[in-house]
mmCIF file with all atom_site columns, C-alpha atoms in Angstrom:
data_model
loop_
_atom_site.group_PDB
_atom_site.id
_atom_site.type_symbol
_atom_site.label_atom_id
_atom_site.label_alt_id
_atom_site.label_comp_id
_atom_site.label_asym_id
_atom_site.label_entity_id
_atom_site.label_seq_id
_atom_site.pdbx_PDB_ins_code
_atom_site.Cartn_x
_atom_site.Cartn_y
_atom_site.Cartn_z
_atom_site.occupancy
_atom_site.B_iso_or_equiv
_atom_site.pdbx_formal_charge
_atom_site.auth_seq_id
_atom_site.auth_comp_id
_atom_site.auth_asym_id
_atom_site.auth_atom_id
_atom_site.pdbx_PDB_model_num
ATOM 1   C CA . MET R 1 1   ? 39.611 -2.209  -10.760 1.00 0.00 ? 30  MET R CA 1
ATOM 2   C CA . LEU R 1 2   ? 39.649 -4.539  -13.791 1.00 0.00 ? 31  LEU R CA 1
ATOM 3   C CA . GLY R 1 3   ? 39.475 -8.288  -13.522 1.00 0.00 ? 32  GLY R CA 1
ATOM 4   C CA . PHE R 1 4   ? 37.723 -11.343 -14.758 1.00 0.00 ? 33  PHE R CA 1
ATOM 5   C CA . GLY R 1 5   ? 35.248 -13.748 -13.247 1.00 0.00 ? 34  GLY R CA 1
ATOM 6   C CA . VAL R 1 6   ? 34.093 -17.299 -13.910 1.00 0.00 ? 35  VAL R CA 1
ATOM 7   C CA . ASP R 1 7   ? 30.850 -18.758 -12.558 1.00 0.00 ? 36  ASP R CA 1
ATOM 8   C CA . ALA R 1 8   ? 29.242 -22.191 -12.667 1.00 0.00 ? 37  ALA R CA 1
ATOM 9   C CA . LEU R 1 9   ? 25.454 -21.861 -12.485 1.00 0.00 ? 38  LEU R CA 1
ATOM 10  C CA . TYR R 1 10  ? 22.643 -24.423 -12.653 1.00 0.00 ? 39  TYR R CA 1
ATOM 11  C CA . ALA R 1 11  ? 19.779 -23.196 -14.863 1.00 0.00 ? 40  ALA R CA 1
ATOM 12  C CA . GLN R 1 12  ? 16.404 -24.553 -15.937 1.00 0.00 ? 41  GLN R CA 1
ATOM 13  C CA . ARG R 1 13  ? 14.895 -23.322 -19.190 1.00 0.00 ? 42  ARG R CA 1
ATOM 14  C CA . GLY R 1 14  ? 11.835 -24.346 -21.086 1.00 0.00 ? 43  GLY R CA 1
ATOM 15  C CA . VAL R 1 15  ? 9.489  -23.994 -24.001 1.00 0.00 ? 44  VAL R CA 1
ATOM 16  C CA . THR R 1 16  ? 5.829  -23.741 -23.095 1.00 0.00 ? 45  THR R CA 1
ATOM 17  C CA . GLY R 1 17  ? 2.909  -24.496 -25.345 1.00 0.00 ? 46  GLY R CA 1
ATOM 18  C CA . SER R 1 18  ? 0.516  -27.320 -25.975 1.00 0.00 ? 47  SER R CA 1
ATOM 19  C CA . ALA R 1 19  ? 1.368  -30.705 -24.431 1.00 0.00 ? 48  ALA R CA 1
ATOM 20  C CA . PRO R 1 20  ? 3.494  -32.241 -27.232 1.00 0.00 ? 49  PRO R CA 1
ATOM 21  C CA . ASP R 1 21  ? 5.497  -29.020 -27.692 1.00 0.00 ? 50  ASP R CA 1
ATOM 22  C CA . GLU R 1 22  ? 6.377  -28.347 -24.043 1.00 0.00 ? 51  GLU R CA 1
ATOM 23  C CA . ARG R 1 23  ? 10.026 -28.900 -23.097 1.00 0.00 ? 52  ARG R CA 1
ATOM 24  C CA . LYS R 1 24  ? 12.115 -28.429 -19.951 1.00 0.00 ? 53  LYS R CA 1
ATOM 25  C CA . LEU R 1 25  ? 15.899 -28.291 -20.236 1.00 0.00 ? 54  LEU R CA 1
ATOM 26  C CA . ASP R 1 26  ? 18.512 -28.341 -17.441 1.00 0.00 ? 55  ASP R CA 1
ATOM 27  C CA . TYR R 1 27  ? 21.919 -26.721 -17.990 1.00 0.00 ? 56  TYR R CA 1
ATOM 28  C CA . VAL R 1 28  ? 25.192 -25.862 -16.311 1.00 0.00 ? 57  VAL R CA 1
ATOM 29  C CA . ASP R 1 29  ? 26.086 -22.326 -17.446 1.00 0.00 ? 58  ASP R CA 1
ATOM 30  C CA . VAL R 1 30  ? 29.716 -21.186 -17.350 1.00 0.00 ? 59  VAL R CA 1
ATOM 31  C CA . PRO R 1 31  ? 30.074 -17.445 -18.016 1.00 0.00 ? 60  PRO R CA 1
ATOM 32  C CA . VAL R 1 32  ? 33.554 -15.926 -18.313 1.00 0.00 ? 61  VAL R CA 1
ATOM 33  C CA . VAL R 1 33  ? 33.361 -12.157 -17.947 1.00 0.00 ? 62  VAL R CA 1
ATOM 34  C CA . LEU R 1 34  ? 35.605 -9.107  -17.896 1.00 0.00 ? 63  LEU R CA 1
ATOM 35  C CA . ARG R 1 35  ? 34.613 -7.058  -14.849 1.00 0.00 ? 64  ARG R CA 1
ATOM 36  C CA . ALA R 1 36  ? 35.138 -3.363  -14.110 1.00 0.00 ? 65  ALA R CA 1
ATOM 37  C CA . LEU R 1 37  ? 34.803 -2.201  -10.482 1.00 0.00 ? 66  LEU R CA 1
ATOM 38  C CA . PHE R 1 38  ? 34.227 1.439   -9.584  1.00 0.00 ? 67  PHE R CA 1
ATOM 39  C CA . PRO R 1 39  ? 35.102 1.605   -5.855  1.00 0.00 ? 68  PRO R CA 1
ATOM 40  C CA . THR R 1 40  ? 33.553 4.313   -3.731  1.00 0.00 ? 69  THR R CA 1
ATOM 41  C CA . PRO R 1 41  ? 33.163 4.447   0.066   1.00 0.00 ? 70  PRO R CA 1
ATOM 42  C CA . GLY R 1 42  ? 30.434 2.077   1.256   1.00 0.00 ? 71  GLY R CA 1
ATOM 43  C CA . ILE R 1 43  ? 29.186 0.986   -2.166  1.00 0.00 ? 72  ILE R CA 1
ATOM 44  C CA . ALA R 1 44  ? 31.149 -0.262  -5.165  1.00 0.00 ? 73  ALA R CA 1
ATOM 45  C CA . PRO R 1 45  ? 29.230 -0.459  -8.452  1.00 0.00 ? 74  PRO R CA 1
ATOM 46  C CA . PHE R 1 46  ? 30.518 -2.837  -11.127 1.00 0.00 ? 75  PHE R CA 1
ATOM 47  C CA . ALA R 1 47  ? 29.780 -3.836  -14.716 1.00 0.00 ? 76  ALA R CA 1
ATOM 48  C CA . TYR R 1 48  ? 30.784 -6.872  -16.747 1.00 0.00 ? 77  TYR R CA 1
ATOM 49  C CA . ALA R 1 49  ? 30.435 -8.567  -20.131 1.00 0.00 ? 78  ALA R CA 1
ATOM 50  C CA . GLY R 1 50  ? 31.672 -11.718 -21.819 1.00 0.00 ? 79  GLY R CA 1
ATOM 51  C CA . PRO R 1 51  ? 30.820 -15.085 -23.374 1.00 0.00 ? 80  PRO R CA 1
ATOM 52  C CA . GLN R 1 52  ? 28.969 -18.001 -21.780 1.00 0.00 ? 81  GLN R CA 1
ATOM 53  C CA . VAL R 1 53  ? 28.983 -21.690 -22.622 1.00 0.00 ? 82  VAL R CA 1
ATOM 54  C CA . SER R 1 54  ? 26.100 -23.898 -21.438 1.00 0.00 ? 83  SER R CA 1
ATOM 55  C CA . PHE R 1 55  ? 26.147 -27.683 -21.151 1.00 0.00 ? 84  PHE R CA 1
ATOM 56  C CA . GLU R 1 56  ? 22.808 -29.493 -21.341 1.00 0.00 ? 85  GLU R CA 1
ATOM 57  C CA . LEU R 1 57  ? 22.285 -31.954 -18.501 1.00 0.00 ? 86  LEU R CA 1
ATOM 58  C CA . ARG R 1 58  ? 18.753 -33.157 -19.252 1.00 0.00 ? 87  ARG R CA 1
ATOM 59  C CA . CYS R 1 59  ? 15.751 -32.535 -21.497 1.00 0.00 ? 88  CYS R CA 1
ATOM 60  C CA . ARG R 1 60  ? 12.204 -33.530 -20.522 1.00 0.00 ? 89  ARG R CA 1
ATOM 61  C CA . THR R 1 61  ? 8.905  -33.378 -22.337 1.00 0.00 ? 90  THR R CA 1
ATOM 62  C CA . GLY R 1 62  ? 5.659  -34.401 -20.685 1.00 0.00 ? 91  GLY R CA 1
ATOM 63  C CA . GLY R 1 63  ? 7.510  -36.164 -17.852 1.00 0.00 ? 92  GLY R CA 1
ATOM 64  C CA . SER R 1 64  ? 9.688  -38.303 -20.136 1.00 0.00 ? 93  SER R CA 1
ATOM 65  C CA . THR R 1 65  ? 13.064 -37.791 -21.816 1.00 0.00 ? 94  THR R CA 1
ATOM 66  C CA . CYS R 1 66  ? 13.076 -35.717 -25.017 1.00 0.00 ? 95  CYS R CA 1
ATOM 67  C CA . PRO R 1 67  ? 13.402 -37.692 -28.238 1.00 0.00 ? 96  PRO R CA 1
ATOM 68  C CA . GLU R 1 68  ? 16.863 -37.681 -29.809 1.00 0.00 ? 97  GLU R CA 1
ATOM 69  C CA . THR R 1 69  ? 17.282 -34.854 -32.313 1.00 0.00 ? 98  THR R CA 1
ATOM 70  C CA . ASP R 1 70  ? 20.109 -32.871 -33.829 1.00 0.00 ? 99  ASP R CA 1
ATOM 71  C CA . ARG R 1 71  ? 19.713 -30.362 -30.974 1.00 0.00 ? 100 ARG R CA 1
ATOM 72  C CA . PRO R 1 72  ? 23.147 -29.260 -29.709 1.00 0.00 ? 101 PRO R CA 1
ATOM 73  C CA . SER R 1 73  ? 24.096 -30.331 -26.182 1.00 0.00 ? 102 SER R CA 1
ATOM 74  C CA . THR R 1 74  ? 26.391 -27.282 -25.849 1.00 0.00 ? 103 THR R CA 1
ATOM 75  C CA . SER R 1 75  ? 25.157 -23.750 -26.476 1.00 0.00 ? 104 SER R CA 1
ATOM 76  C CA . TYR R 1 76  ? 26.764 -20.315 -26.470 1.00 0.00 ? 105 TYR R CA 1
ATOM 77  C CA . ALA R 1 77  ? 25.570 -16.903 -25.304 1.00 0.00 ? 106 ALA R CA 1
ATOM 78  C CA . ALA R 1 78  ? 26.690 -13.337 -24.635 1.00 0.00 ? 107 ALA R CA 1
ATOM 79  C CA . VAL R 1 79  ? 26.406 -11.978 -21.084 1.00 0.00 ? 108 VAL R CA 1
ATOM 80  C CA . ILE R 1 80  ? 26.162 -8.366  -19.913 1.00 0.00 ? 109 ILE R CA 1
ATOM 81  C CA . GLY R 1 81  ? 25.393 -7.149  -16.426 1.00 0.00 ? 110 GLY R CA 1
ATOM 82  C CA . GLY R 1 82  ? 26.045 -4.857  -13.548 1.00 0.00 ? 111 GLY R CA 1
ATOM 83  C CA . GLY R 1 83  ? 25.429 -4.384  -9.887  1.00 0.00 ? 112 GLY R CA 1
ATOM 84  C CA . ALA R 1 84  ? 26.827 -3.143  -6.624  1.00 0.00 ? 113 ALA R CA 1
ATOM 85  C CA . ARG R 1 85  ? 28.893 -4.475  -3.738  1.00 0.00 ? 114 ARG R CA 1
ATOM 86  C CA . LEU R 1 86  ? 27.667 -3.098  -0.423  1.00 0.00 ? 115 LEU R CA 1
ATOM 87  C CA . GLY R 1 87  ? 30.355 -3.040  2.255   1.00 0.00 ? 116 GLY R CA 1
ATOM 88  C CA . ALA R 1 88  ? 34.119 -3.387  2.502   1.00 0.00 ? 117 ALA R CA 1
ATOM 89  C CA . THR R 1 89  ? 35.935 -6.753  2.372   1.00 0.00 ? 118 THR R CA 1
ATOM 90  C CA . SER R 1 90  ? 32.991 -9.029  3.233   1.00 0.00 ? 119 SER R CA 1
ATOM 91  C CA . ALA R 1 91  ? 30.031 -7.649  1.374   1.00 0.00 ? 120 ALA R CA 1
ATOM 92  C CA . LEU R 1 92  ? 26.542 -8.209  0.053   1.00 0.00 ? 121 LEU R CA 1
ATOM 93  C CA . THR R 1 93  ? 26.337 -8.054  -3.736  1.00 0.00 ? 122 THR R CA 1
ATOM 94  C CA . VAL R 1 94  ? 23.251 -7.410  -5.832  1.00 0.00 ? 123 VAL R CA 1
ATOM 95  C CA . GLU R 1 95  ? 23.341 -7.645  -9.605  1.00 0.00 ? 124 GLU R CA 1
ATOM 96  C CA . GLY R 1 96  ? 21.286 -7.915  -12.758 1.00 0.00 ? 125 GLY R CA 1
ATOM 97  C CA . ARG R 1 97  ? 22.426 -10.007 -15.708 1.00 0.00 ? 126 ARG R CA 1
ATOM 98  C CA . TYR R 1 98  ? 21.098 -10.380 -19.275 1.00 0.00 ? 127 TYR R CA 1
ATOM 99  C CA . VAL R 1 99  ? 21.984 -13.507 -21.250 1.00 0.00 ? 128 VAL R CA 1
ATOM 100 C CA . TYR R 1 100 ? 21.509 -13.383 -25.029 1.00 0.00 ? 129 TYR R CA 1
ATOM 101 C CA . GLY R 1 101 ? 21.592 -16.872 -26.578 1.00 0.00 ? 130 GLY R CA 1
ATOM 102 C CA . LEU R 1 102 ? 23.575 -17.289 -29.792 1.00 0.00 ? 131 LEU R CA 1
ATOM 103 C CA . THR R 1 103 ? 22.868 -20.981 -30.518 1.00 0.00 ? 132 THR R CA 1
ATOM 104 C CA . ASP R 1 104 ? 19.721 -22.254 -32.241 1.00 0.00 ? 133 ASP R CA 1
ATOM 105 C CA . LEU R 1 105 ? 18.438 -24.992 -29.920 1.00 0.00 ? 134 LEU R CA 1
ATOM 106 C CA . LYS R 1 106 ? 16.648 -26.725 -32.826 1.00 0.00 ? 135 LYS R CA 1
ATOM 107 C CA . LEU R 1 107 ? 13.492 -27.339 -30.825 1.00 0.00 ? 136 LEU R CA 1
ATOM 108 C CA . SER R 1 108 ? 11.204 -27.494 -33.838 1.00 0.00 ? 137 SER R CA 1
ATOM 109 C CA . THR R 1 109 ? 7.808  -28.634 -32.684 1.00 0.00 ? 138 THR R CA 1
ATOM 110 C CA . VAL R 1 110 ? 4.756  -30.230 -34.206 1.00 0.00 ? 139 VAL R CA 1
ATOM 111 C CA . THR R 1 111 ? 3.218  -26.815 -34.887 1.00 0.00 ? 140 THR R CA 1
ATOM 112 C CA . SER R 1 112 ? 6.320  -24.723 -35.634 1.00 0.00 ? 141 SER R CA 1
ATOM 113 C CA . SER R 1 113 ? 9.802  -25.028 -37.094 1.00 0.00 ? 142 SER R CA 1
ATOM 114 C CA . ASP R 1 114 ? 10.905 -21.645 -35.722 1.00 0.00 ? 143 ASP R CA 1
ATOM 115 C CA . SER R 1 115 ? 14.379 -21.050 -34.372 1.00 0.00 ? 144 SER R CA 1
ATOM 116 C CA . TYR R 1 116 ? 14.594 -21.137 -30.569 1.00 0.00 ? 145 TYR R CA 1
ATOM 117 C CA . LYS R 1 117 ? 17.317 -19.168 -28.808 1.00 0.00 ? 146 LYS R CA 1
ATOM 118 C CA . THR R 1 118 ? 17.471 -18.407 -25.107 1.00 0.00 ? 147 THR R CA 1
ATOM 119 C CA . ARG R 1 119 ? 16.974 -14.946 -23.664 1.00 0.00 ? 148 ARG R CA 1
ATOM 120 C CA . SER R 1 120 ? 17.265 -14.648 -19.887 1.00 0.00 ? 149 SER R CA 1
ATOM 121 C CA . PHE R 1 121 ? 17.306 -11.913 -17.275 1.00 0.00 ? 150 PHE R CA 1
ATOM 122 C CA . LEU R 1 122 ? 18.668 -12.841 -13.848 1.00 0.00 ? 151 LEU R CA 1
ATOM 123 C CA . ILE R 1 123 ? 18.696 -11.055 -10.510 1.00 0.00 ? 152 ILE R CA 1
ATOM 124 C CA . LEU R 1 124 ? 21.519 -12.399 -8.334  1.00 0.00 ? 153 LEU R CA 1
ATOM 125 C CA . VAL R 1 125 ? 22.207 -11.768 -4.659  1.00 0.00 ? 154 VAL R CA 1
ATOM 126 C CA . GLY R 1 126 ? 25.391 -13.034 -3.024  1.00 0.00 ? 155 GLY R CA 1
ATOM 127 C CA . TRP R 1 127 ? 27.937 -12.647 -0.278  1.00 0.00 ? 156 TRP R CA 1
ATOM 128 C CA . THR R 1 128 ? 31.591 -12.037 -1.123  1.00 0.00 ? 157 THR R CA 1
ATOM 129 C CA . PHE R 1 129 ? 34.458 -12.805 1.195   1.00 0.00 ? 158 PHE R CA 1
#
């Protein structure tokens, strides 16, 4: 009923705005979560929470590579989520996940020097076996 899980997910994030401020970043996210399963016949709801580390693969702005800055290439976040497993041993899973970024990405732009941190909501569908 209690366990842990590790994922490796490819994610694309970005900052939108006027042309010089627009950025697109590619990451590999690795969440490590503590999971609680509440088994019931036919449907098994679950909840989880834990830390996530993200490794930047690429940054683009206007079709070219982002200029070198002191932006970190590794970022950290907190993950919380829940969902349900539908079926017995082989099952369809549906879940929602919220990712709260903890690292300032230091994406100061021409028009703003604000702090940029990621906030993401994901809907995931999978098949367990």
